[in-house]
CSV table of C-alpha atoms in Angstrom, one decimal:
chain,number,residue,atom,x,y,z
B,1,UNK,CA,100.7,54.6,-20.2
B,2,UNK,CA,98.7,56.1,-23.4
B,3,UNK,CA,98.0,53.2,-25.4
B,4,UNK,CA,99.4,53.2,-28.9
B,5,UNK,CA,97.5,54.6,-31.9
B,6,UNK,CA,97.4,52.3,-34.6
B,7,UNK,CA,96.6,53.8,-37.8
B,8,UNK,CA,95.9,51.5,-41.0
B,9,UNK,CA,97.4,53.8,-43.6
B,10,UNK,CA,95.7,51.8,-45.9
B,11,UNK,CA,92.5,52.6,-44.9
B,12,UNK,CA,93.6,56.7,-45.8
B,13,UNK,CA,92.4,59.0,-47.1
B,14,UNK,CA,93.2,62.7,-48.2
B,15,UNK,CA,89.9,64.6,-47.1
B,16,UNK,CA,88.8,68.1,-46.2
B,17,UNK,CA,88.5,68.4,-42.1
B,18,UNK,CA,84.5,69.2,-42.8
B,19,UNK,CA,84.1,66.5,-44.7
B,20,UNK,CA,85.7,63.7,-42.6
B,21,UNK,CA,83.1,65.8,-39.8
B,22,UNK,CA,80.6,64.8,-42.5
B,23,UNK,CA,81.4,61.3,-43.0
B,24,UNK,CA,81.3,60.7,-39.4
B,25,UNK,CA,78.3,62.1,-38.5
B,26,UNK,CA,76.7,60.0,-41.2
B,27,UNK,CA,78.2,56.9,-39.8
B,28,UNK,CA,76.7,57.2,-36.7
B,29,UNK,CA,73.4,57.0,-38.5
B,30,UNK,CA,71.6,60.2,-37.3
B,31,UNK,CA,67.9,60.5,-37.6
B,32,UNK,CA,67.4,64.3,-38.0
B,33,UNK,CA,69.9,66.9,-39.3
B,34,UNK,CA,69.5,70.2,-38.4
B,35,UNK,CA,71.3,73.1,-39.6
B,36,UNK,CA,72.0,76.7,-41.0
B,37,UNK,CA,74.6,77.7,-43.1
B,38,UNK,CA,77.5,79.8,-41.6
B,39,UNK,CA,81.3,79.9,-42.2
B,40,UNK,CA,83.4,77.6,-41.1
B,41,UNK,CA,80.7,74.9,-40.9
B,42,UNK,CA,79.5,75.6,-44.2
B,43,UNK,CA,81.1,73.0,-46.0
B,44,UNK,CA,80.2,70.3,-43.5
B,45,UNK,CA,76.2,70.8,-43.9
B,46,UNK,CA,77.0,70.5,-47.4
B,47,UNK,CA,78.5,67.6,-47.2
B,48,UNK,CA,75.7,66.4,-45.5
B,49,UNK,CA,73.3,67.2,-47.7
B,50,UNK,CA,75.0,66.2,-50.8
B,51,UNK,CA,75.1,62.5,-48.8
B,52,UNK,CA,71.4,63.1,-48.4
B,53,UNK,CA,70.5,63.9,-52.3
B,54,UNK,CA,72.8,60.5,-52.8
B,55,UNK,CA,70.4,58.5,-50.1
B,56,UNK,CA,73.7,57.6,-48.4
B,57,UNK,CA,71.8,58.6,-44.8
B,58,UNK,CA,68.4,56.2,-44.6
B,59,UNK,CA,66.0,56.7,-41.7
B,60,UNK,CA,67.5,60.5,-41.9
B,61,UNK,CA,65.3,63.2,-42.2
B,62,UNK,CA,67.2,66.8,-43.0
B,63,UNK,CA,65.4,69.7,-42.2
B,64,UNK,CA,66.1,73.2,-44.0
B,65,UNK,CA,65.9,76.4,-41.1
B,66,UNK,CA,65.8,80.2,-41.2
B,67,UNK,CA,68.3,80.4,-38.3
B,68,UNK,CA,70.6,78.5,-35.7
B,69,UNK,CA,68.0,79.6,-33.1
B,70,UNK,CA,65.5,77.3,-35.2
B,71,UNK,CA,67.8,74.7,-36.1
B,72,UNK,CA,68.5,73.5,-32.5
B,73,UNK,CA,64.8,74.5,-32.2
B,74,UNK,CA,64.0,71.5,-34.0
B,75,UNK,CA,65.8,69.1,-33.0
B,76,UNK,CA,64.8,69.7,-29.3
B,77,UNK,CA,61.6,68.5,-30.6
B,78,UNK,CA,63.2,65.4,-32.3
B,79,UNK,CA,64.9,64.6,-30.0
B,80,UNK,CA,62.4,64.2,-27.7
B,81,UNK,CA,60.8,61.9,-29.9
B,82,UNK,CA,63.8,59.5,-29.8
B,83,UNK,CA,65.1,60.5,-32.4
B,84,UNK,CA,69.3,60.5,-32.7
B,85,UNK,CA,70.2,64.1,-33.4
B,86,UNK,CA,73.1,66.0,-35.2
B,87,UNK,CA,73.8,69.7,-36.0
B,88,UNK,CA,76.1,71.7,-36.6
B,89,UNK,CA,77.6,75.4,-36.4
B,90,UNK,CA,79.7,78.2,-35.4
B,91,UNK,CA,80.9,81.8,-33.5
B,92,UNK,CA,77.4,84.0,-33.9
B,93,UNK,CA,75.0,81.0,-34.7
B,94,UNK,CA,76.2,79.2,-31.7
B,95,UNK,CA,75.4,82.3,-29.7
B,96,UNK,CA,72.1,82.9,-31.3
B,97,UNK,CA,71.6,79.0,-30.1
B,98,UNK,CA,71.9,80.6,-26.2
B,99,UNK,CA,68.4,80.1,-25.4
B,100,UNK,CA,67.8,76.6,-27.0
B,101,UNK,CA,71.3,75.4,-25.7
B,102,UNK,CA,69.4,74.9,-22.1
B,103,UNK,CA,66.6,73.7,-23.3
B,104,UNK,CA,68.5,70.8,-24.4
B,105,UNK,CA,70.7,70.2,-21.3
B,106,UNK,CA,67.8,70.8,-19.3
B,107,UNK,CA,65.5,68.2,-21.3
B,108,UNK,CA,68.8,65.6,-21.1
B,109,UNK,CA,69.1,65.1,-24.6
B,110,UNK,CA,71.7,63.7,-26.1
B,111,UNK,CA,72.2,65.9,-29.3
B,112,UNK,CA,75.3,65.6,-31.1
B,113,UNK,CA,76.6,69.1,-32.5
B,114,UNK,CA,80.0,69.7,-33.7
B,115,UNK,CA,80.9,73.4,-33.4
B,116,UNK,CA,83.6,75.0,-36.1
B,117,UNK,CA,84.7,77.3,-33.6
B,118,UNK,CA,85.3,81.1,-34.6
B,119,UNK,CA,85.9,84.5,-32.9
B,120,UNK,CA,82.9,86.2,-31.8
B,121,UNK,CA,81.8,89.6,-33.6
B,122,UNK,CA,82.4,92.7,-33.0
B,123,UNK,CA,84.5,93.3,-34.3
B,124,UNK,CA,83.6,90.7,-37.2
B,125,UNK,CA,86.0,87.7,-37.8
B,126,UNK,CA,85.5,84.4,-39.4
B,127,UNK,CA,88.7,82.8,-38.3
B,128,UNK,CA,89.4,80.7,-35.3
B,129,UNK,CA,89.6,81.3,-31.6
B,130,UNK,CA,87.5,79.7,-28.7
B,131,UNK,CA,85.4,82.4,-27.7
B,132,UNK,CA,82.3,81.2,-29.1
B,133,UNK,CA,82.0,77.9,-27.1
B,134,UNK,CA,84.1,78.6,-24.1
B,135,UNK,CA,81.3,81.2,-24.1
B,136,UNK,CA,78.4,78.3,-23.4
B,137,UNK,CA,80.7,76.7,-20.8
B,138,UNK,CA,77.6,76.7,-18.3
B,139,UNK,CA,74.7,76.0,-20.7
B,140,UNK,CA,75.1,72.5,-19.7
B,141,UNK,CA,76.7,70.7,-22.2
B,142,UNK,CA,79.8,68.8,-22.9
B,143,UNK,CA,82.6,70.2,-24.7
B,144,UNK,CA,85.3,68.1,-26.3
B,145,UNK,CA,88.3,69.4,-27.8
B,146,UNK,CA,90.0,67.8,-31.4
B,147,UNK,CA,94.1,68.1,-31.8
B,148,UNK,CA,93.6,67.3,-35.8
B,149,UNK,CA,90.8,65.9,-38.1
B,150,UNK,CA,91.4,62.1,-37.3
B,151,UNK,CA,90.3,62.8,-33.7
B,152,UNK,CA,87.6,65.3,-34.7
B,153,UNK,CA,86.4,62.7,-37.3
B,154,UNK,CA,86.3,59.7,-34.5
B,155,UNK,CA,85.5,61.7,-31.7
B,156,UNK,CA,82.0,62.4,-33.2
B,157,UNK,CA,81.3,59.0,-32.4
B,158,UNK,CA,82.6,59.1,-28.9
B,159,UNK,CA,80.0,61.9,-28.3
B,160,UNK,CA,77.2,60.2,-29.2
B,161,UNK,CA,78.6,57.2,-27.4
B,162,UNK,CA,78.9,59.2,-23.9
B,163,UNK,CA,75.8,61.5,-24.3
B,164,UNK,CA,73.2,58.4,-24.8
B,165,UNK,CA,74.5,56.4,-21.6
B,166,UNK,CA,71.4,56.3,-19.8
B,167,UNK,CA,73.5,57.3,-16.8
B,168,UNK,CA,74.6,60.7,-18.7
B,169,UNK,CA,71.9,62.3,-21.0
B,170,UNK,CA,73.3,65.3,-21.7
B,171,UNK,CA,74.7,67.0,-25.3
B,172,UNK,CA,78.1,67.3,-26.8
B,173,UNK,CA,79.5,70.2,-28.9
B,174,UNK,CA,82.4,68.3,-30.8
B,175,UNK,CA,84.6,71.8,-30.9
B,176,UNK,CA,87.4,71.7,-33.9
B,177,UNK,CA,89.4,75.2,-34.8
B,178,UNK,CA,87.4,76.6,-37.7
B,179,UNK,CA,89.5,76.7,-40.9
B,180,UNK,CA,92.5,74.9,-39.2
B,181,UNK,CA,91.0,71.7,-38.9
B,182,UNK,CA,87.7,72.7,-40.7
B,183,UNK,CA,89.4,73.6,-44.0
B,184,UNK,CA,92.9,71.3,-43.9
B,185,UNK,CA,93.2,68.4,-46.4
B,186,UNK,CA,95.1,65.8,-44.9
B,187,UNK,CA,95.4,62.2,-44.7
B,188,UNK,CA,92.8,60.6,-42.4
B,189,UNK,CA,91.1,57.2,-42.0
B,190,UNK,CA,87.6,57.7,-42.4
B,191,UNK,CA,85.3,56.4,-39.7
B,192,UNK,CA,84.2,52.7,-40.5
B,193,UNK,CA,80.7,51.9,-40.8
B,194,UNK,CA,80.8,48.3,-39.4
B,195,UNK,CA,83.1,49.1,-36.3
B,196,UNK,CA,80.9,51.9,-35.7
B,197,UNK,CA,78.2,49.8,-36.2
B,198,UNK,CA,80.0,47.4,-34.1
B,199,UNK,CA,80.6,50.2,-31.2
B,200,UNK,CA,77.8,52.6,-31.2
B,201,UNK,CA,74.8,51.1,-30.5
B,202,UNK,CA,71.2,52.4,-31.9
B,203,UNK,CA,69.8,55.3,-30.0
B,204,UNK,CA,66.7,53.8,-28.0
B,205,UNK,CA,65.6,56.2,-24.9
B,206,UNK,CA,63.3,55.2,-22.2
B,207,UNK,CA,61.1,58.0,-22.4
B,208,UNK,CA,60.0,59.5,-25.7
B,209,UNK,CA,57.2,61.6,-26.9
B,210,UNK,CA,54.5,59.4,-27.8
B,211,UNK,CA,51.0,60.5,-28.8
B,212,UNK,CA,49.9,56.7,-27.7
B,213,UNK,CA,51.9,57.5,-24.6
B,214,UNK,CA,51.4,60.9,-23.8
B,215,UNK,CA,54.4,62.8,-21.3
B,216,UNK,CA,55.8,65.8,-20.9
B,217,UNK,CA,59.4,67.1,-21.6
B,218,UNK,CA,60.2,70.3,-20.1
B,219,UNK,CA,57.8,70.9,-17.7
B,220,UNK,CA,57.1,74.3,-15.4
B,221,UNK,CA,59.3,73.3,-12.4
B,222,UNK,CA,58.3,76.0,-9.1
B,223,UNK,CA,60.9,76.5,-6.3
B,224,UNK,CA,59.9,73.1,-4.8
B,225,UNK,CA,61.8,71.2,-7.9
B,226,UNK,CA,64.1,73.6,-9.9
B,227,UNK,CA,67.3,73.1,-7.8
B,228,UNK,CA,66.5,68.8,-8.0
B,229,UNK,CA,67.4,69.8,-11.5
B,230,UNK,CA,70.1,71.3,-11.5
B,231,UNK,CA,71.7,69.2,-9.0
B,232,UNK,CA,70.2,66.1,-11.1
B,233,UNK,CA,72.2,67.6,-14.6
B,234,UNK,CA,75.3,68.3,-12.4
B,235,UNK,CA,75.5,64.8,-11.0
B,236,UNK,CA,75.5,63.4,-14.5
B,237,UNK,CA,78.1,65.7,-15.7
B,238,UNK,CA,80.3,64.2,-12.5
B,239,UNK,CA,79.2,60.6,-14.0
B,240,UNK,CA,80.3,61.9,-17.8
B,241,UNK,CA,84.0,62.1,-16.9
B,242,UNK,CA,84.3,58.4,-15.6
B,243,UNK,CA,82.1,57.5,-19.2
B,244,UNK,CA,84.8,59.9,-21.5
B,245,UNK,CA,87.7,58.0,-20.4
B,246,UNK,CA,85.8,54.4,-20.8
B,247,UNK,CA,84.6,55.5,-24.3
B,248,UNK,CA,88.0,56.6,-25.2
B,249,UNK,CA,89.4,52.9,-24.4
B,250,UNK,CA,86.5,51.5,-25.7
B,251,UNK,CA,86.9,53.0,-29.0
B,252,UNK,CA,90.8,52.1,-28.7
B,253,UNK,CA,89.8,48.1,-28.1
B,254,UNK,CA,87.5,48.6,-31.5
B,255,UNK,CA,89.7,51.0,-34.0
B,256,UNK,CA,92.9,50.8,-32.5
B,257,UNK,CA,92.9,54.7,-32.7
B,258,UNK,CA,93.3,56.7,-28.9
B,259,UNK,CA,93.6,60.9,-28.5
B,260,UNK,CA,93.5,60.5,-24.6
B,261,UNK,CA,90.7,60.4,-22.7
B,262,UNK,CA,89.8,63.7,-20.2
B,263,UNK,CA,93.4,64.9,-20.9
B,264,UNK,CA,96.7,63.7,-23.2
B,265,UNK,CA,100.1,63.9,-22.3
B,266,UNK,CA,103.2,64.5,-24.0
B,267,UNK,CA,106.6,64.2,-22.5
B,268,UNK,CA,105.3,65.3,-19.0
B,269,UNK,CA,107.1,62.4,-17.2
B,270,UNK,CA,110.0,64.4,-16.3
B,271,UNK,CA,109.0,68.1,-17.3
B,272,UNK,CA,109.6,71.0,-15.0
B,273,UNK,CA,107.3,73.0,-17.5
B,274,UNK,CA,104.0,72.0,-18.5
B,275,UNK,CA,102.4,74.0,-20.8
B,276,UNK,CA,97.8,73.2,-21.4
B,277,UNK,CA,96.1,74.5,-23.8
B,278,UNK,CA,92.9,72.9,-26.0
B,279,UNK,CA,92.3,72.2,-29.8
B,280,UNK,CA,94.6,72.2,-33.3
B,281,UNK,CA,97.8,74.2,-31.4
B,282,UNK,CA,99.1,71.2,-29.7
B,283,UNK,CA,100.5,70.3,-32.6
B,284,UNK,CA,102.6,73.5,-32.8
B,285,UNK,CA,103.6,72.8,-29.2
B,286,UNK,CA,104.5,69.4,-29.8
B,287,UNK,CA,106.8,70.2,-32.5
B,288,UNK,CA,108.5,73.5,-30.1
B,289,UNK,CA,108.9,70.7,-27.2
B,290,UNK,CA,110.6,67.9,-29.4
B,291,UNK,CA,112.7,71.3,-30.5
B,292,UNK,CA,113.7,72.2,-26.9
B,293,UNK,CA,113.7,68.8,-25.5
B,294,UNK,CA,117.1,68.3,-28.0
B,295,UNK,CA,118.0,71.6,-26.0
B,296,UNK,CA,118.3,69.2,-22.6
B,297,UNK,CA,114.8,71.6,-22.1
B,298,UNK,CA,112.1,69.8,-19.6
B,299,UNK,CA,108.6,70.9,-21.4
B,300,UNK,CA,105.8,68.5,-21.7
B,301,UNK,CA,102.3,69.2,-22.9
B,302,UNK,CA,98.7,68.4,-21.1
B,303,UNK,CA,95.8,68.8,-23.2
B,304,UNK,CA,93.2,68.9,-22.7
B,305,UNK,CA,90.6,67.1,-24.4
B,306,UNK,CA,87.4,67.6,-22.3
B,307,UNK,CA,86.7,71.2,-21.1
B,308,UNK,CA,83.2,70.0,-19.6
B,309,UNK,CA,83.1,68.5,-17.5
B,310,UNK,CA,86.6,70.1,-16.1
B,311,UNK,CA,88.8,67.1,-15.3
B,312,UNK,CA,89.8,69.2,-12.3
B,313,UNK,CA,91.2,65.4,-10.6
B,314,UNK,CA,93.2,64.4,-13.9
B,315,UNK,CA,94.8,67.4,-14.1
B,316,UNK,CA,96.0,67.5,-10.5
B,317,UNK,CA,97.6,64.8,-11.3
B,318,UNK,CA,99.4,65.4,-14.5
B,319,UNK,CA,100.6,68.7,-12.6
B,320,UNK,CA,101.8,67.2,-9.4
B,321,UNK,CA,105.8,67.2,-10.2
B,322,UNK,CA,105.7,70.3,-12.9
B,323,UNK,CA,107.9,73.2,-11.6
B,324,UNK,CA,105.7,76.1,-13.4
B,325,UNK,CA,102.3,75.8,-15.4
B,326,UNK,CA,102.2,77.6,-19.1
B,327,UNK,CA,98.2,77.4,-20.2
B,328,UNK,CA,97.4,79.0,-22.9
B,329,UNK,CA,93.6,80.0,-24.0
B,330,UNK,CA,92.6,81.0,-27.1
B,331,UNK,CA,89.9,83.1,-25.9
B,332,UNK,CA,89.2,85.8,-22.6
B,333,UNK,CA,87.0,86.3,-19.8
B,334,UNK,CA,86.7,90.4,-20.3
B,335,UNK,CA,86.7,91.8,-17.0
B,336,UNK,CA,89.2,89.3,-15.6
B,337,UNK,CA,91.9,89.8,-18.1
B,338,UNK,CA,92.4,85.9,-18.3
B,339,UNK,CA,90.9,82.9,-20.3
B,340,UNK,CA,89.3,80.1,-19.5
B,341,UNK,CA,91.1,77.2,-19.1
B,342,UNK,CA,93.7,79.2,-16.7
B,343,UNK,CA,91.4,80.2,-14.8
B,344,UNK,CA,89.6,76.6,-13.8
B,345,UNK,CA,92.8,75.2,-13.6
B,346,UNK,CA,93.8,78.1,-11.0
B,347,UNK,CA,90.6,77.2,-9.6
B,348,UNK,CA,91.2,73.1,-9.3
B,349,UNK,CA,94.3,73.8,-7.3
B,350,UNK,CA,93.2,76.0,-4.6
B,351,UNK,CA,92.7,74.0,-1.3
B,352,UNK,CA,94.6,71.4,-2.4
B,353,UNK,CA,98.1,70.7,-1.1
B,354,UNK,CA,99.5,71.4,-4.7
B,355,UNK,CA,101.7,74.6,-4.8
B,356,UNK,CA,102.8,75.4,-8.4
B,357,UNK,CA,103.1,78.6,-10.0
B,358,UNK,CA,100.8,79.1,-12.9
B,359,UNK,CA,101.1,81.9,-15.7
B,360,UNK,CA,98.4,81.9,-18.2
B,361,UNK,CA,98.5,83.6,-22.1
B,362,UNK,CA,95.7,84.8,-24.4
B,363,UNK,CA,96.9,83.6,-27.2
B,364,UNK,CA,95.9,83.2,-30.9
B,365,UNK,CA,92.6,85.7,-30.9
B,366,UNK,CA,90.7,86.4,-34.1
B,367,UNK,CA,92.6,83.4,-35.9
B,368,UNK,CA,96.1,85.4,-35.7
B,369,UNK,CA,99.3,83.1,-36.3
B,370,UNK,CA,100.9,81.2,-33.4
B,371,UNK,CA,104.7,81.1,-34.5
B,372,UNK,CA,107.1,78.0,-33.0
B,373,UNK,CA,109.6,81.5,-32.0
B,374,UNK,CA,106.6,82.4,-30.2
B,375,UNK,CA,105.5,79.2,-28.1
B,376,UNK,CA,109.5,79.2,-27.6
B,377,UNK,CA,110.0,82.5,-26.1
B,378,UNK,CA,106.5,81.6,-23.8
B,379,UNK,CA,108.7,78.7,-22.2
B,380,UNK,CA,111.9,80.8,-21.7
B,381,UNK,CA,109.7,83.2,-19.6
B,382,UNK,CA,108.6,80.3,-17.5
B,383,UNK,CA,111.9,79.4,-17.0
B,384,UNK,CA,112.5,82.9,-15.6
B,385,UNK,CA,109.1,82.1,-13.4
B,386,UNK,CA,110.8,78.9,-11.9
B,387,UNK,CA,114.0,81.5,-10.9
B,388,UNK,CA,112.5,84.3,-9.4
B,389,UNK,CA,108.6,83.7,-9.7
B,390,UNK,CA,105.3,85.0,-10.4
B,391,UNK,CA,105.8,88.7,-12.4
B,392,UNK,CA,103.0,89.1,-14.9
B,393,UNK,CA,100.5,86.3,-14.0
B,394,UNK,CA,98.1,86.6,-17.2
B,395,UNK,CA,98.9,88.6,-20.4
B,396,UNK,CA,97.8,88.9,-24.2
B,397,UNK,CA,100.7,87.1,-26.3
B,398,UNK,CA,102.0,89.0,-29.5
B,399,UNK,CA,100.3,92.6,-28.6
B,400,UNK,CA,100.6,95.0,-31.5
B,401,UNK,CA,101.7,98.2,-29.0
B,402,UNK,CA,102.0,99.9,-31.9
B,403,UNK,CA,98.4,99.3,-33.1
B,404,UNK,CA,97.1,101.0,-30.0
């Protein structure tokens, strides 16, 4: 059983999403900031640097970029030198990162970058979907998901926490929905400086660049060594999902606060319908299932918290009794007419003993409105799946025909 979030409303505040994002990453006592300017993130660089004019960030150096292709630039760098790392962007900066985004997996280092996500131009949008990170799903990096600004907020210092284990070494991108989370002013309890003090330990590598010391990071690697690498990063992303659920119920024994560890569920334990799905809609969802559920309607939620590494195992197991799977993916893999997440769950259940119908809905694109009615008339269809089965097995939700 989920252990029990304990939040000390006295300890709240009402905050922008950005700048509890902020506040965090300044808790954690970062070394170098990195970053360029670009809606959603905006406000949380500012943030950052207005904390920096106030000396509220010692031992902090923040460096000013011409680009998101130099501001991970940098910190790769910095990194290297042992330094803890933090940046922080969104949608087209994120994919002008591309290059630099292996670099950093590839080097194992532990950089901490929180990621606004955005649609992806063209056509241009600056509201929310997923397509920008589900984009980098294979650039090596982890990729958490936040349900609201209270876990965005603490699970900046879960990253760091998981990405330093010497046994891990590999970067995070903390994803919240751009404006919905980015932009919200809500109640929240800011991240404490002497229990993250307490539960984040300083950032000391074993290998570093050293002039007195010299080493190299990054090094030409022929045929004879490449593929140790790879194997190498892909054995510590196994590792990672063990170290996501510890760090989760570590943070739980220090701040009393717990989002789930790989995955979360919600009133799965006797659900015929499960519906997944990643970031700020759970909450939606979770209001539609306590609607139906006073209907005598069996829906539970799984979310999913950690995208990479894909807790294939977890989610077996949350599945194992549902009569139909609803995932929902706020972002599409052109070509295949299907997003993400529906696709590597389809993928964790083949070969496996576990025979469940799964429909999957592209949902939410370019930051349009996801209605209760609409979440609602997804699980009536799925009822209609467990009656007479498969029909459509992936499809946009809320098409405009007439726009067509």
């Amino acid at each position: 059983m989920a252990p029990e979030n304990k939040l000390d409303k006295k300890k709240m505040v009402v905050v922008e999403g950005s700048y509890a994002v902020a506040h965090a990453a300044k808790v954690c006592r970062p070394n170098v900031i990195s970053a360029y300017p670009i809606t959603p993130q905006t406000h949380i660089v500012e943030d950052l640097s207005q904390f920096m004019a106030d000396g509220e960030i010692p031992n902090c150096e923040y460096i000013n970029v011409e680009s998101e292709f130099s501001a991970l630039s940098a910190l790769v760098g910095a990194s290297a030198a042992g330094a803890r790392c933090y940046s922080a962007t969104t949608s087209q900066g994120l994919e002008l990162m591309h290059e630099v985004l292996f670099n950093i997996s590839g080097m194992r280092l532990p950089v901490v970058m929180t990621i606004a996500n955005r649609a992806v131009s063209a056509p241009i949008s600056i509201w929310n979907d997923h397509q920008d990170a589900i984009s980098q799903r294979d650039t090596g990096w982890l990729q958490l998901y936040a349900e609201n600004t209270q876990e965005i907020s603490d699970m900046t210092a879960q990253a760091y926490k998981i990405s330093e284990d010497k046994d891990i070494l590999m970067p995070s991108m903390v994803c919240m929905d751009g404006f919905i989370l980015s932009h919200v002013y809500e109640p929240v309890v800011l991240l404490e400086q002497d229990l993250t003090d307490e539960f984040l330990p300083a950032f000391e590598p074993d290998f570093v660049l050293d002039p007195k010391n010299p080493m190299s990071f990054g090094a030409f690697a022929d045929p004879n060594y490449y593929t140790e690498f790879r194997y190498l990063q892909e054995q510590a992303m196994q590792k990672s999902l063990k170290k996501i659920e510890d760090v989760a119920n570590e943070f739980y024994d220090v701040y009393g606060r717990y989002y789930g560890g790989l995955i979360d569920e919600y009133r799965t334990d006797d659900a015929e319908v499960i519906i997944m799905a990643m970031g700020s809609i759970i909450g939606t969802i979770k209001d539609v299932i306590d609607k139906l559920r006073d209907r005598n309607v069996k829906v539970g939620l799984l979310k999913v918290r950690s995208f990479r590494p894909f807790p294939a195992e977890a989610i077996r197991n949350a599945l194992k009794d549902a009569k139909v799977v609803v995932v929902l993916d706020k972002n599409i893999s052109l070509g295949l007419n299907e997003g993400a997440l529906f696709t590597e769950t389809k993928s964790s259940l083949y070969n496996t003993k576990l025979d469940v119908p799964i429909v999957g809905y592209m949902i939410g694109h370019g930051g349009r409105d996801i209605k209760v009615d609409l979440i609602e008339k997804i699980v009536d269809e799925a009822q209609e799946v467990m009656k007479t089965g498969i029909k459509i097995e992936s499809q946009f939700t809320d098409l405009k025909e007439e726009l067509i």
